[in-house]
Short mmCIF file of C-alpha atoms in Angstrom, two decimals:
data_model
loop_
_atom_site.label_atom_id
_atom_site.label_comp_id
_atom_site.label_asym_id
_atom_site.label_seq_id
_atom_site.Cartn_x
_atom_site.Cartn_y
_atom_site.Cartn_z
CA UNK P 1 99.05 284.44 -111.53
CA UNK P 2 97.94 281.28 -110.12
CA UNK P 3 101.64 280.16 -109.45
CA UNK P 4 102.14 283.57 -107.51
CA UNK P 5 98.95 283.11 -105.60
CA UNK P 6 100.14 279.59 -104.61
CA UNK P 7 103.51 280.93 -103.74
CA UNK P 8 102.20 283.70 -101.38
CA UNK P 9 99.58 281.40 -99.86
CA UNK P 10 102.04 280.67 -97.30
CA UNK P 11 102.18 283.14 -94.25
CA UNK P 12 106.09 282.79 -94.11
CA UNK P 13 106.32 283.76 -97.75
CA UNK P 14 104.33 286.71 -97.24
CA UNK P 15 106.38 288.06 -94.20
CA UNK P 16 109.60 287.29 -96.14
CA UNK P 17 108.16 289.33 -98.87
CA UNK P 18 107.41 292.34 -96.81
CA UNK P 19 110.65 292.21 -94.93
CA UNK P 20 112.72 291.67 -98.09
CA UNK P 21 111.17 294.54 -100.01
CA UNK P 22 111.41 296.96 -97.13
CA UNK P 23 115.03 295.93 -96.27
CA UNK P 24 116.08 295.89 -100.09
CA UNK P 25 114.76 299.42 -100.29
CA UNK P 26 116.51 300.86 -97.30
CA UNK P 27 119.61 299.11 -98.22
CA UNK P 28 119.58 300.43 -101.57
CA UNK P 29 119.03 304.00 -100.51
CA UNK P 30 121.66 303.95 -97.72
CA UNK P 31 123.91 302.23 -100.10
CA UNK P 32 124.00 305.23 -102.50
CA UNK P 33 125.66 307.31 -99.84
CA UNK P 34 127.87 304.70 -98.58
CA UNK P 35 129.10 303.71 -102.07
CA UNK P 36 129.83 307.46 -103.01
CA UNK P 37 131.51 307.98 -99.58
CA UNK P 38 133.65 304.91 -100.25
CA UNK P 39 132.24 303.26 -97.15
CA UNK P 40 130.60 300.35 -99.21
CA UNK P 41 132.39 297.50 -97.40
CA UNK P 42 131.00 298.70 -93.97
CA UNK P 43 128.06 296.54 -94.67
CA UNK P 44 130.27 293.43 -95.09
CA UNK P 45 131.91 294.38 -91.69
CA UNK P 46 128.70 294.94 -89.96
CA UNK P 47 127.28 291.72 -91.23
CA UNK P 48 130.03 289.69 -89.62
CA UNK P 49 129.58 291.67 -86.42
CA UNK P 50 126.00 290.64 -86.71
CA UNK P 51 126.88 287.08 -86.99
CA UNK P 52 128.89 287.03 -83.91
CA UNK P 53 126.18 288.82 -81.92
CA UNK P 54 123.43 286.37 -83.34
CA UNK P 55 125.76 283.47 -82.36
CA UNK P 56 126.08 284.53 -78.82
CA UNK P 57 122.31 285.20 -78.63
CA UNK P 58 121.70 281.84 -79.85
CA UNK P 59 123.98 280.09 -77.33
CA UNK P 60 122.55 282.27 -74.41
CA UNK P 61 118.99 281.57 -75.63
CA UNK P 62 118.50 285.41 -75.47
CA UNK P 63 116.50 287.44 -78.12
CA UNK P 64 118.38 287.44 -81.31
CA UNK P 65 117.25 290.89 -82.57
CA UNK P 66 117.40 292.29 -79.09
CA UNK P 67 121.04 291.46 -78.76
CA UNK P 68 122.31 291.77 -82.43
CA UNK P 69 120.67 295.28 -83.17
CA UNK P 70 122.55 297.16 -80.10
CA UNK P 71 125.70 295.42 -80.74
CA UNK P 72 125.75 296.15 -84.48
CA UNK P 73 124.84 299.70 -83.86
CA UNK P 74 127.66 300.24 -81.66
CA UNK P 75 130.10 298.50 -84.03
CA UNK P 76 128.71 300.92 -86.64
CA UNK P 77 129.49 303.97 -84.58
CA UNK P 78 132.73 302.54 -83.64
CA UNK P 79 133.59 302.05 -87.32
CA UNK P 80 132.81 305.45 -88.18
CA UNK P 81 134.91 306.97 -85.49
CA UNK P 82 137.90 304.55 -86.46
CA UNK P 83 137.39 305.39 -90.20
CA UNK P 84 137.77 309.29 -89.39
CA UNK P 85 140.75 308.27 -87.23
CA UNK P 86 144.30 309.14 -88.81
CA UNK P 87 145.82 306.22 -86.95
CA UNK P 88 143.54 303.47 -88.56
CA UNK P 89 142.28 303.81 -92.01
CA UNK P 90 138.80 302.90 -93.08
CA UNK P 91 139.38 299.56 -94.76
CA UNK P 92 141.57 298.47 -92.02
CA UNK P 93 139.18 299.32 -89.35
CA UNK P 94 136.40 297.38 -91.10
CA UNK P 95 138.73 294.32 -91.49
CA UNK P 96 139.81 294.56 -87.99
CA UNK P 97 136.28 294.49 -86.23
CA UNK P 98 134.79 292.14 -89.03
CA UNK P 99 137.25 289.35 -88.93
CA UNK P 100 137.46 289.50 -85.15
CA UNK P 101 133.69 289.39 -84.73
CA UNK P 102 133.26 286.57 -87.20
CA UNK P 103 136.09 284.47 -85.41
CA UNK P 104 134.36 285.07 -82.14
CA UNK P 105 130.97 283.82 -83.49
CA UNK P 106 132.49 280.53 -84.80
CA UNK P 107 134.52 280.10 -81.65
CA UNK P 108 131.50 280.27 -79.47
CA UNK P 109 129.26 278.03 -81.50
CA UNK P 110 132.02 275.57 -81.92
CA UNK P 111 132.67 275.27 -78.25
CA UNK P 112 128.98 275.15 -77.36
CA UNK P 113 127.01 273.29 -79.93
CA UNK P 114 128.95 272.85 -83.09
CA UNK P 115 128.26 274.04 -86.65
CA UNK P 116 124.60 273.12 -86.96
CA UNK P 117 121.78 274.22 -89.23
CA UNK P 118 121.03 277.59 -87.30
CA UNK P 119 124.74 278.43 -87.93
CA UNK P 120 124.31 277.79 -91.72
CA UNK P 121 120.95 279.93 -91.69
CA UNK P 122 122.86 282.77 -89.98
CA UNK P 123 125.62 282.43 -92.86
CA UNK P 124 123.52 281.91 -95.76
CA UNK P 125 120.05 283.04 -94.84
CA UNK P 126 116.63 281.52 -94.44
CA UNK P 127 113.23 282.98 -95.34
CA UNK P 128 111.74 280.70 -92.54
CA UNK P 129 113.69 283.16 -90.04
CA UNK P 130 111.20 285.95 -90.66
CA UNK P 131 108.69 286.82 -87.65
CA UNK P 132 106.12 289.39 -87.07
CA UNK P 133 108.64 291.44 -85.14
CA UNK P 134 110.77 291.66 -88.22
CA UNK P 135 107.92 292.87 -90.18
CA UNK P 136 107.16 295.53 -87.66
CA UNK P 137 110.85 296.60 -87.37
CA UNK P 138 111.28 296.72 -91.06
CA UNK P 139 108.23 298.99 -91.43
CA UNK P 140 109.64 301.33 -88.76
CA UNK P 141 113.10 301.13 -90.39
CA UNK P 142 111.82 301.98 -93.84
CA UNK P 143 109.77 304.99 -92.48
CA UNK P 144 112.84 306.49 -90.91
CA UNK P 145 115.15 305.90 -93.95
CA UNK P 146 112.46 307.37 -96.27
CA UNK P 147 111.92 310.30 -93.84
CA UNK P 148 115.72 310.88 -94.01
CA UNK P 149 116.00 310.95 -97.74
CA UNK P 150 112.72 312.98 -98.50
CA UNK P 151 112.89 315.71 -95.78
CA UNK P 152 116.70 316.03 -95.48
CA UNK P 153 117.64 315.29 -99.23
CA UNK P 154 119.69 318.48 -99.56
CA UNK P 155 121.55 317.74 -96.34
CA UNK P 156 122.23 314.17 -97.23
CA UNK P 157 123.31 315.21 -100.88
CA UNK P 158 125.81 317.86 -99.13
CA UNK P 159 127.22 315.36 -96.68
CA UNK P 160 127.51 312.56 -99.12
CA UNK P 161 129.73 314.59 -101.60
CA UNK P 162 131.38 317.25 -99.45
CA UNK P 163 131.20 317.27 -95.57
CA UNK P 164 133.32 320.57 -95.56
CA UNK P 165 130.64 322.36 -97.51
CA UNK P 166 127.84 320.77 -95.48
CA UNK P 167 129.40 321.89 -92.34
CA UNK P 168 129.91 325.50 -93.86
CA UNK P 169 126.21 325.61 -94.66
CA UNK P 170 125.19 324.66 -90.99
CA UNK P 171 124.63 321.03 -91.37
CA UNK P 172 125.88 318.70 -88.58
CA UNK P 173 127.75 316.25 -90.79
CA UNK P 174 128.68 314.17 -87.60
CA UNK P 175 125.06 313.81 -86.75
CA UNK P 176 124.15 312.55 -90.29
CA UNK P 177 127.05 310.27 -90.63
CA UNK P 178 126.13 308.68 -87.32
CA UNK P 179 122.47 308.44 -88.54
CA UNK P 180 123.55 306.80 -91.56
CA UNK P 181 125.57 304.37 -89.69
CA UNK P 182 123.00 303.44 -87.28
CA UNK P 183 120.34 303.00 -89.89
CA UNK P 184 122.66 300.74 -91.87
CA UNK P 185 123.39 298.63 -88.87
CA UNK P 186 119.56 297.97 -88.24
CA UNK P 187 119.19 297.27 -92.03
CA UNK P 188 121.96 294.72 -91.79
CA UNK P 189 120.53 293.00 -88.88
CA UNK P 190 117.11 292.67 -90.27
CA UNK P 191 118.39 291.58 -93.72
CA UNK P 192 121.15 289.08 -92.71
CA UNK P 193 118.78 286.55 -91.30
CA UNK P 194 117.19 286.20 -94.62
CA UNK P 195 120.05 286.97 -97.00
CA UNK P 196 122.84 285.65 -94.78
CA UNK P 197 125.70 287.21 -93.13
CA UNK P 198 127.87 286.57 -96.23
CA UNK P 199 125.56 287.96 -98.83
CA UNK P 200 123.66 290.90 -97.16
CA UNK P 201 126.25 293.40 -98.17
CA UNK P 202 125.26 292.88 -101.70
CA UNK P 203 121.93 294.65 -101.19
CA UNK P 204 123.94 297.87 -100.29
CA UNK P 205 126.60 297.66 -103.22
CA UNK P 206 124.70 296.24 -106.28
CA UNK P 207 121.67 298.46 -106.65
CA UNK P 208 123.69 301.67 -106.45
CA UNK P 209 126.58 300.63 -108.69
CA UNK P 210 124.15 299.18 -111.23
CA UNK P 211 122.00 302.63 -111.26
CA UNK P 212 125.22 304.52 -111.58
CA UNK P 213 125.91 302.98 -115.00
CA UNK P 214 123.04 304.85 -116.49
CA UNK P 215 122.00 307.48 -114.03
CA UNK P 216 124.08 310.62 -113.76
CA UNK P 217 122.27 312.62 -110.90
CA UNK P 218 122.23 311.95 -107.19
CA UNK P 219 118.39 311.89 -107.18
CA UNK P 220 118.05 309.59 -110.11
CA UNK P 221 120.56 307.27 -108.53
CA UNK P 222 118.57 307.29 -105.44
CA UNK P 223 115.24 306.49 -107.16
CA UNK P 224 116.68 303.88 -109.53
CA UNK P 225 118.49 301.94 -106.77
CA UNK P 226 115.43 301.76 -104.67
CA UNK P 227 113.22 300.47 -107.50
CA UNK P 228 115.85 298.28 -108.95
CA UNK P 229 116.62 296.65 -105.48
CA UNK P 230 112.91 295.74 -104.97
CA UNK P 231 112.45 294.39 -108.26
CA UNK P 232 115.56 292.15 -107.87
CA UNK P 233 114.65 290.88 -104.63
CA UNK P 234 110.96 289.88 -105.87
CA UNK P 235 112.58 288.29 -108.95
CA UNK P 236 114.95 286.36 -106.91
CA UNK P 237 112.55 285.26 -104.37
CA UNK P 238 110.16 284.01 -107.20
CA UNK P 239 113.24 282.11 -108.68
CA UNK P 240 114.37 280.76 -105.37
CA UNK P 241 110.81 279.34 -104.83
CA UNK P 242 110.55 277.84 -108.40
CA UNK P 243 113.92 276.04 -108.34
CA UNK P 244 114.12 275.46 -104.58
CA UNK P 245 117.32 277.37 -104.27
CA UNK P 246 118.60 279.68 -101.38
CA UNK P 247 117.03 283.00 -101.34
CA UNK P 248 120.15 285.03 -100.80
CA UNK P 249 122.13 283.63 -103.72
CA UNK P 250 119.10 283.88 -106.09
CA UNK P 251 118.71 287.67 -105.28
CA UNK P 252 122.50 288.17 -105.75
CA UNK P 253 122.36 286.25 -109.23
CA UNK P 254 119.69 288.49 -110.26
CA UNK P 255 121.54 291.70 -109.03
CA UNK P 256 124.47 290.37 -111.02
CA UNK P 257 122.62 290.11 -114.12
CA UNK P 258 121.06 293.51 -113.91
CA UNK P 259 124.54 294.96 -113.30
CA UNK P 260 125.84 293.40 -116.54
CA UNK P 261 122.69 294.71 -118.61
CA UNK P 262 123.05 298.20 -117.26
CA UNK P 263 126.82 298.16 -117.89
CA UNK P 264 126.34 297.16 -121.37
CA UNK P 265 123.49 299.99 -121.81
CA UNK P 266 125.77 302.37 -120.31
CA UNK P 267 128.60 301.76 -122.38
CA UNK P 268 126.42 301.71 -125.52
CA UNK P 269 125.03 305.20 -124.43
CA UNK P 270 128.49 306.60 -123.88
CA UNK P 271 129.81 305.27 -127.30
CA UNK P 272 126.67 306.88 -129.04
CA UNK P 273 127.27 310.14 -127.26
CA UNK P 274 130.80 310.16 -128.10
CA UNK P 275 130.08 309.50 -131.82
CA UNK P 276 127.46 312.27 -131.72
CA UNK P 277 129.92 314.84 -130.45
CA UNK P 278 132.47 313.70 -133.11
CA UNK P 279 129.99 314.33 -135.86
CA UNK P 280 128.92 317.83 -134.62
CA UNK P 281 132.61 318.76 -134.58
#
């Protein structure tokens, strides 16, 4: 306890904890729908767009969040439109926008200031980057995401699994998809400055996939993903502080361990159920 008290005696650590917990929760909840809709790599694409936007904002001396959030939201909506287009498939659309944005960001920084420490922080994250505005935006974001999943759970369930059925029941599937994309974009921007542009998508992918190893219903996967993501972030942050390792890779390492454990437990449970059914017959 004394160790944790010492760890969180620093203001920047408290801010990082609040932002990290809220962003991890939002990323995990949104990630459930994205993974099930086969849009999981949209997080990777948007993080590259965010890197390009942050690079341009840094060079211009403009507000990083003020530039990155609108740009990434527009990119998210554009990716959604391109993914539903017959001309360009979803994975190709993500690759097209993400690689272009990453290249633009690197070119802008290379021409102006070179690959300095700020660029490395954009790519791999830094807990020192968290400010009070990040905390405020994270609270607003988490309130929006929780409201979406609590009040509109049935609509989210329908849109996630069968958009045709959702439209038949009166749900505006396009609106929910756009809302999902926009919330994901804001989550990516807030999280990538701490996790890094190269690793932020792990918060979207790992918790849902890990939860699906054991949980078999949409509701249980959503709840388990949120809790697991928050626990993994805290564990990764503590490890990062103790071993002086980067926060992003530490959190991802904990997520990988949890995935392996859940996969083993899920496999053991499946074998047990198979043996039980064989005995009944």
